[in-house]
XYZ file of C-alpha atoms in Angstrom:
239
model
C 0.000 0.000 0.000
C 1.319 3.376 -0.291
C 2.006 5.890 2.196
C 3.343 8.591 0.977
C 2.544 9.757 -2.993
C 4.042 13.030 -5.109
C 2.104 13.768 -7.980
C 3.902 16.617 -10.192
C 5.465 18.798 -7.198
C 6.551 21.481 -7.693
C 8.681 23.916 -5.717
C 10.832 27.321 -5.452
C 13.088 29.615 -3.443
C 11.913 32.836 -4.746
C 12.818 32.757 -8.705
C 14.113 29.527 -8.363
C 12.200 26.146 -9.056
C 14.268 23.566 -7.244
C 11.457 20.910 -7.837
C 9.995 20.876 -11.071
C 7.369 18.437 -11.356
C 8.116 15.138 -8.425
C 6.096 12.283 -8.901
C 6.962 9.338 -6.520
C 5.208 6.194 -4.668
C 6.686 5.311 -1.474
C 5.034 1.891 -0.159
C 4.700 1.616 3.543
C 7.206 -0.685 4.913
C 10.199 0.496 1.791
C 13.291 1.841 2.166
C 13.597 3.969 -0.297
C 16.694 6.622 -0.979
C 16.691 9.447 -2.994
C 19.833 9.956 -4.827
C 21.116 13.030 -6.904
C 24.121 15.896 -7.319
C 24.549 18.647 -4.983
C 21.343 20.952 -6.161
C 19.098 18.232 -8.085
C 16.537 18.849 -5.317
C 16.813 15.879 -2.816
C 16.797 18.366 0.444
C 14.199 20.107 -1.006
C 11.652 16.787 -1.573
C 11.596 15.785 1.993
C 11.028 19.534 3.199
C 8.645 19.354 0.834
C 7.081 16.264 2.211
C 7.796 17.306 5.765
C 6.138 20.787 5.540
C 9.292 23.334 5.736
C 8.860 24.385 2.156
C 5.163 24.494 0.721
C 4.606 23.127 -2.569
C 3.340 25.339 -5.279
C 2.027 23.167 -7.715
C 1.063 19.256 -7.623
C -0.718 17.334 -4.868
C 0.661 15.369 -1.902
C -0.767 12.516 -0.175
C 0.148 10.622 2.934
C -1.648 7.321 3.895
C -4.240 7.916 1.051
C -5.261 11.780 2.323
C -3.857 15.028 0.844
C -1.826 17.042 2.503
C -2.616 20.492 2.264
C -1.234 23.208 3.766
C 0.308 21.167 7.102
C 2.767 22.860 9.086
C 5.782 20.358 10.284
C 4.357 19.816 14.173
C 1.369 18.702 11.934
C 3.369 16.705 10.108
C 4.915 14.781 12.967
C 1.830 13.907 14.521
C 0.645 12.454 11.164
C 3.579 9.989 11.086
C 6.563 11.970 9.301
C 9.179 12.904 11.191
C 12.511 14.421 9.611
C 16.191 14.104 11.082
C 17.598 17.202 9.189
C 21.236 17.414 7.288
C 24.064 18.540 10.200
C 22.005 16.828 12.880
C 20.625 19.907 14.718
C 20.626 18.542 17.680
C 20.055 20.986 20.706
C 23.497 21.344 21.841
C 22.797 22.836 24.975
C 20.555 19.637 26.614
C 21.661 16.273 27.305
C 21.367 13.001 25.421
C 18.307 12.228 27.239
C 16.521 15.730 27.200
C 17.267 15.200 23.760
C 15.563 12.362 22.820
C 12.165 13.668 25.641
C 12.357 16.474 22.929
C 11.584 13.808 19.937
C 8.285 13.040 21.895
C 7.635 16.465 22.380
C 3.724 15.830 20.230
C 3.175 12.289 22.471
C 1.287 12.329 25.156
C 1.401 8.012 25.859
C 3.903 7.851 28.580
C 4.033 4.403 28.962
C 4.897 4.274 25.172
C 7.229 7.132 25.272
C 9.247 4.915 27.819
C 8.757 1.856 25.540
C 10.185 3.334 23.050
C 13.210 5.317 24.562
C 14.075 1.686 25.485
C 14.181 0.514 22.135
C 16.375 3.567 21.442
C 18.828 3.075 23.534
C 19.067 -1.011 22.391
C 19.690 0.333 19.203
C 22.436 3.278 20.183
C 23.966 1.574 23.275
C 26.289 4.424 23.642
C 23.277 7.173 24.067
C 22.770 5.189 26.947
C 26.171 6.159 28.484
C 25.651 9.504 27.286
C 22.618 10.026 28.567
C 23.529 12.875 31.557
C 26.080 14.424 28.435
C 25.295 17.547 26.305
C 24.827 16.941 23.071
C 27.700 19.568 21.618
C 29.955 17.249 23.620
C 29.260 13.980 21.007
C 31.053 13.095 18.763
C 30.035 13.447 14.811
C 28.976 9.834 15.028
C 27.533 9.819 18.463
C 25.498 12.989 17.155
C 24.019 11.540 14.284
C 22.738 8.892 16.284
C 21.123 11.191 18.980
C 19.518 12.878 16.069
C 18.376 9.437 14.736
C 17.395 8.529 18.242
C 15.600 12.175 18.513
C 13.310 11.271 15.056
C 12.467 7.654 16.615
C 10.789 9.343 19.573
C 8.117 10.630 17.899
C 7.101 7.254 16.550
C 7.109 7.948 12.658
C 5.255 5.841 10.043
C 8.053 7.529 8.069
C 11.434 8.685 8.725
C 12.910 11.203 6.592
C 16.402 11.133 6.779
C 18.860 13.867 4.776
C 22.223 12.903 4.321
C 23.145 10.721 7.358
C 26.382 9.616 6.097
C 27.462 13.279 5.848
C 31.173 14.093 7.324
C 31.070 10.500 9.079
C 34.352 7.857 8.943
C 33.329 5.160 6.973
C 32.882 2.317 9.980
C 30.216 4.699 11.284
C 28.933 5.030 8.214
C 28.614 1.195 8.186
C 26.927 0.993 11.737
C 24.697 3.921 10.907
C 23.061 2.095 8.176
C 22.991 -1.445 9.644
C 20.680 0.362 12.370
C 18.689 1.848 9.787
C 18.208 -1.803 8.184
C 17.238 -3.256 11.387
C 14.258 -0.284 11.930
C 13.471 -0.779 8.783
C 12.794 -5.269 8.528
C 12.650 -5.803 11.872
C 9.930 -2.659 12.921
C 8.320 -2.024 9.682
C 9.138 1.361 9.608
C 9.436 3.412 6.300
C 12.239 4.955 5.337
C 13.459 7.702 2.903
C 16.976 9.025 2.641
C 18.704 11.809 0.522
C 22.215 10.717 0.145
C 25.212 11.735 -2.258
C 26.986 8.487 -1.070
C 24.992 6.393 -3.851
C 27.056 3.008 -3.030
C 25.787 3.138 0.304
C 22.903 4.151 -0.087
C 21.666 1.876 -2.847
C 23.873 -0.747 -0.944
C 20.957 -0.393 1.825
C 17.625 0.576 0.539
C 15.503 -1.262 -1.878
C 14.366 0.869 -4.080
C 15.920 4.294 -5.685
C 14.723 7.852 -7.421
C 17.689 9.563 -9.027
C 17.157 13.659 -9.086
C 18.850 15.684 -11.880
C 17.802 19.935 -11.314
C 14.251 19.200 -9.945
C 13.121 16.113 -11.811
C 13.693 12.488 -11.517
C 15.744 10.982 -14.360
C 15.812 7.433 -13.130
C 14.118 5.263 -10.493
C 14.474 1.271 -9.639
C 15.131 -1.266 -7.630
C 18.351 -0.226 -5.330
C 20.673 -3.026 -6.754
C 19.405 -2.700 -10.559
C 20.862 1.143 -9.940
C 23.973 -0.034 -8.202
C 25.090 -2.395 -11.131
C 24.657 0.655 -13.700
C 27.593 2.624 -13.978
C 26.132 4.678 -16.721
C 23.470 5.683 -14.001
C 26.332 6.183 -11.405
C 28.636 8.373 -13.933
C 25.997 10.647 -15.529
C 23.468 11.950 -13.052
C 25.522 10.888 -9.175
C 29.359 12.556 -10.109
C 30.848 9.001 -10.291
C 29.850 8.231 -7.108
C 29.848 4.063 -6.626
């Protein structure tokens, strides 16, 4: 079934049309990425979808019901929660006020604890963290608060923008294999801008290729991976 639908998006920074006419199916339970050069308009789609930048043009639906006008807190309490490019996570606050902050829109306590347990299975080391500010992490350590952070609001769909970003390849690893493991083993739906394509497609199942506001190509994750063409004309040689 599908969960989240674009049909001919469309939108700008001022004079600028950074999305000119998105059309994409994510099925609930996918991991889908969304792959592209610096400026093809991957950021852009999931503020789109998350309700930072308002469309102007097309239609978006989420779980069969257009989405019109919503403002992000609106957003998360539909199901889509974003964990934005650079982290952002609040500096200033520990690990664990942190990760309260994710559940900021829930008002289920005996889920919210539920669920900071299953956190902090997945990111052992926000555990021992969890009396630390966050500007103290590590780059690593940080992307997995902010991971943490979007998991507390109990998503039907986590948008993630470039989690790979300035990260040491092992990390990069372990970041993923925790993405794979919310993805089978909760059912939760995934979408994630990255520039790493090898990774990326490495990990998801499915991909949409961006070139300047348009898709160019979409398929299954490891059809893209084998097709250097693909790789070499629209992701910089990135495999």
């Amino acid at each position: 079934m599908a969960l989240l639908r674009l049909n001919n998006v469309e939108a700008s920074y001022g004079s600028v049309r950074a999305l000119q006419g998105i059309s994409l199916v994510i099925e609930e339970g996918s991991f889908i990425t969304l792959l592209g050069a610096n400026g093809a308009g991957k950021s852009t789609t999931l503020k789109t979808i998350s309700g930072t930048v308002k469309p102007s043009a097309g239609t978006i639906e989420f779980d069969g019901k257009p989405l019109d006008g919503q403002t992000p807190n609106q957003m998360v309490k539909l199901g889509v929660a974003q964990v934005p490019e650079g982290r952002k996570i609040f500096k200033d606050l520990t690990v664990a006020e942190n990760l309260n902050v994710g559940a900021y829109s829930r008002k289920d306590k005996s889920g919210i604890k539920s669920d900071l347990e299953w956190v902090l299975d997945l990111f052992p080391v926000l555990k021992e963290r969890g009396r630390q500010l966050g500007g103290t992490l590590s780059g690593g350590e940080q992307q997995m608060l902010a991971i943490g952070r979007g998991l507390m609001a109990r998503p039907r769909l986590l948008l993630l923008d470039e989690p790979s970003l300035g990260l040491a390849p092992i990390l990069i690893a372990e970041i993923f294999k925790t993405l794979r493991t919310i993805n089978k083993e909760h059912g939760m739906t995934l979408m994630v801008v990255e520039q790493n394509a090898n990774v990326a497609l490495k990990n998801a199942n499915y991909g949409y290729v961006l070139q300047v506001g348009r898709i160019a190509v979409e398929g299954k994750a490891d059809e893209l991976r084998k097709n250097d063409d693909i790789v070499n004309s629209y992701m910089g040689g990135q495999g």
